[in-house]
mmCIF file of C-alpha atoms in Angstrom:
data_model
loop_
_atom_site.group_PDB
_atom_site.id
_atom_site.type_symbol
_atom_site.label_atom_id
_atom_site.label_comp_id
_atom_site.label_asym_id
_atom_site.label_seq_id
_atom_site.Cartn_x
_atom_site.Cartn_y
_atom_site.Cartn_z
ATOM 1 C CA MET A 1 21.404 -7.643 -8.166
ATOM 2 C CA ALA A 2 18.979 -9.913 -7.566
ATOM 3 C CA ARG A 3 14.946 -8.637 -7.173
ATOM 4 C CA PRO A 4 12.971 -10.396 -4.453
ATOM 5 C CA ARG A 5 10.412 -13.130 -5.782
ATOM 6 C CA ILE A 6 6.881 -11.372 -5.227
ATOM 7 C CA PRO A 7 4.462 -13.854 -4.032
ATOM 8 C CA ALA A 8 1.836 -14.540 -7.258
ATOM 9 C CA ARG A 9 -0.873 -14.933 -4.657
ATOM 10 C CA LEU A 10 -1.398 -11.713 -3.876
ATOM 11 C CA PHE A 11 -1.515 -10.385 -7.452
ATOM 12 C CA LYS A 12 -3.677 -13.669 -7.965
ATOM 13 C CA LYS A 13 -6.479 -12.416 -5.091
ATOM 14 C CA ALA A 14 -6.096 -9.061 -6.336
ATOM 15 C CA ASP A 15 -7.301 -9.919 -9.688
ATOM 16 C CA GLU A 16 -10.095 -12.166 -7.819
ATOM 17 C CA LEU A 17 -11.259 -10.025 -5.627
ATOM 18 C CA MET A 18 -11.214 -6.746 -7.652
ATOM 19 C CA PRO A 19 -10.665 -4.863 -3.896
ATOM 20 C CA ASP A 20 -10.685 -0.949 -4.347
ATOM 21 C CA LEU A 21 -8.022 -0.248 -1.704
ATOM 22 C CA ILE A 22 -5.359 -2.632 -0.640
ATOM 23 C CA LEU A 23 -3.221 -1.894 2.780
ATOM 24 C CA LEU A 24 0.424 -2.532 2.661
ATOM 25 C CA ASP A 25 3.323 -2.792 4.829
ATOM 26 C CA VAL A 26 6.478 -1.150 3.367
ATOM 27 C CA SER A 27 8.626 -3.833 5.794
ATOM 28 C CA MET A 28 7.450 -6.898 4.217
ATOM 29 C CA ARG A 29 8.714 -10.008 4.662
ATOM 30 C CA GLY A 30 9.872 -11.226 0.873
ATOM 31 C CA MET A 31 9.291 -8.095 -0.689
ATOM 32 C CA ASN A 32 9.267 -4.488 -0.935
ATOM 33 C CA GLY A 33 6.011 -2.865 -0.103
ATOM 34 C CA LEU A 34 7.069 0.051 -2.348
ATOM 35 C CA GLU A 35 7.846 -2.194 -5.461
ATOM 36 C CA THR A 36 4.501 -3.896 -4.950
ATOM 37 C CA ALA A 37 2.452 -0.866 -4.693
ATOM 38 C CA GLN A 38 4.159 0.161 -8.430
ATOM 39 C CA LEU A 39 3.647 -2.956 -9.426
ATOM 40 C CA LEU A 40 -0.391 -3.449 -8.271
ATOM 41 C CA ARG A 41 -0.917 0.543 -9.827
ATOM 42 C CA GLN A 42 0.669 -0.772 -13.115
ATOM 43 C CA LYS A 43 -2.168 -3.597 -13.325
ATOM 44 C CA ARG A 44 -4.863 -1.202 -11.786
ATOM 45 C CA PRO A 45 -4.212 2.354 -12.096
ATOM 46 C CA ALA A 46 -7.735 3.294 -10.022
ATOM 47 C CA LEU A 47 -6.615 0.729 -7.243
ATOM 48 C CA LYS A 48 -5.788 2.672 -3.799
ATOM 49 C CA ILE A 49 -3.273 1.857 -1.918
ATOM 50 C CA LEU A 50 -2.631 2.896 1.356
ATOM 51 C CA PHE A 51 0.546 2.111 3.581
ATOM 52 C CA ILE A 52 0.692 1.116 7.122
ATOM 53 C CA SER A 53 4.035 1.673 8.524
ATOM 54 C CA GLN A 54 6.301 1.821 11.957
ATOM 55 C CA HIS A 55 8.495 4.147 9.775
ATOM 56 C CA ASP A 56 8.064 7.997 10.285
ATOM 57 C CA PRO A 57 5.463 8.984 7.887
ATOM 58 C CA ASN A 58 6.635 12.197 7.329
ATOM 59 C CA GLN A 59 10.053 10.418 5.692
ATOM 60 C CA LEU A 60 8.059 7.696 3.809
ATOM 61 C CA LEU A 61 4.997 9.878 2.839
ATOM 62 C CA PRO A 62 7.320 11.003 -0.813
ATOM 63 C CA ARG A 63 8.447 7.938 -1.656
ATOM 64 C CA ALA A 64 4.950 5.959 -1.063
ATOM 65 C CA LEU A 65 2.996 8.973 -3.104
ATOM 66 C CA GLU A 66 6.007 8.305 -5.736
ATOM 67 C CA SER A 67 5.404 4.059 -5.972
ATOM 68 C CA GLY A 68 1.481 5.172 -6.601
ATOM 69 C CA ALA A 69 0.106 5.071 -2.726
ATOM 70 C CA ARG A 70 -2.178 7.416 -1.740
ATOM 71 C CA GLY A 71 -0.574 7.859 1.708
ATOM 72 C CA CYS A 72 0.757 6.468 4.884
ATOM 73 C CA ILE A 73 -0.296 5.828 8.760
ATOM 74 C CA ASP A 74 1.783 5.212 11.226
ATOM 75 C CA LYS A 75 1.080 2.226 13.127
ATOM 76 C CA ALA A 76 1.367 3.605 16.563
ATOM 77 C CA ARG A 77 -1.674 5.886 15.725
ATOM 78 C CA ILE A 78 -3.706 3.708 13.480
ATOM 79 C CA ALA A 79 -6.490 3.407 15.830
ATOM 80 C CA THR A 80 -7.445 7.252 15.665
ATOM 81 C CA ASP A 81 -5.877 7.989 11.741
ATOM 82 C CA LEU A 82 -7.182 4.558 10.113
ATOM 83 C CA LEU A 83 -11.011 5.935 9.672
ATOM 84 C CA PRO A 84 -10.462 9.542 9.040
ATOM 85 C CA THR A 85 -7.868 8.703 6.107
ATOM 86 C CA LEU A 86 -10.083 6.377 4.520
ATOM 87 C CA ARG A 87 -13.015 8.675 4.788
ATOM 88 C CA ASN A 88 -11.034 11.315 3.021
ATOM 89 C CA LEU A 89 -9.272 8.880 0.743
ATOM 90 C CA PHE A 90 -12.911 7.827 -0.602
ATOM 91 C CA ASN A 91 -14.908 11.531 -0.336
ATOM 92 C CA ASN A 92 -12.218 13.011 -2.387
#
């Protein structure tokens, strides 16, 4: 089984910028967001990853947490849920 090639520039930018948080979509072109989260967390265990997805967050959450993400937000609710989620993420 062939694995999709994960763009090196994502990891290069993460190493270069050293962000505290990365927002990922589960369904990204050319890569799987869950696998990407696992690889990012292997390189930087303290990195906070939050998924933003059109998929049902209740179904996605267990897989997101397993991949190393700290949570997920439904794209349809991003306007109301993003800031409270970020506050919670950085205050806990």
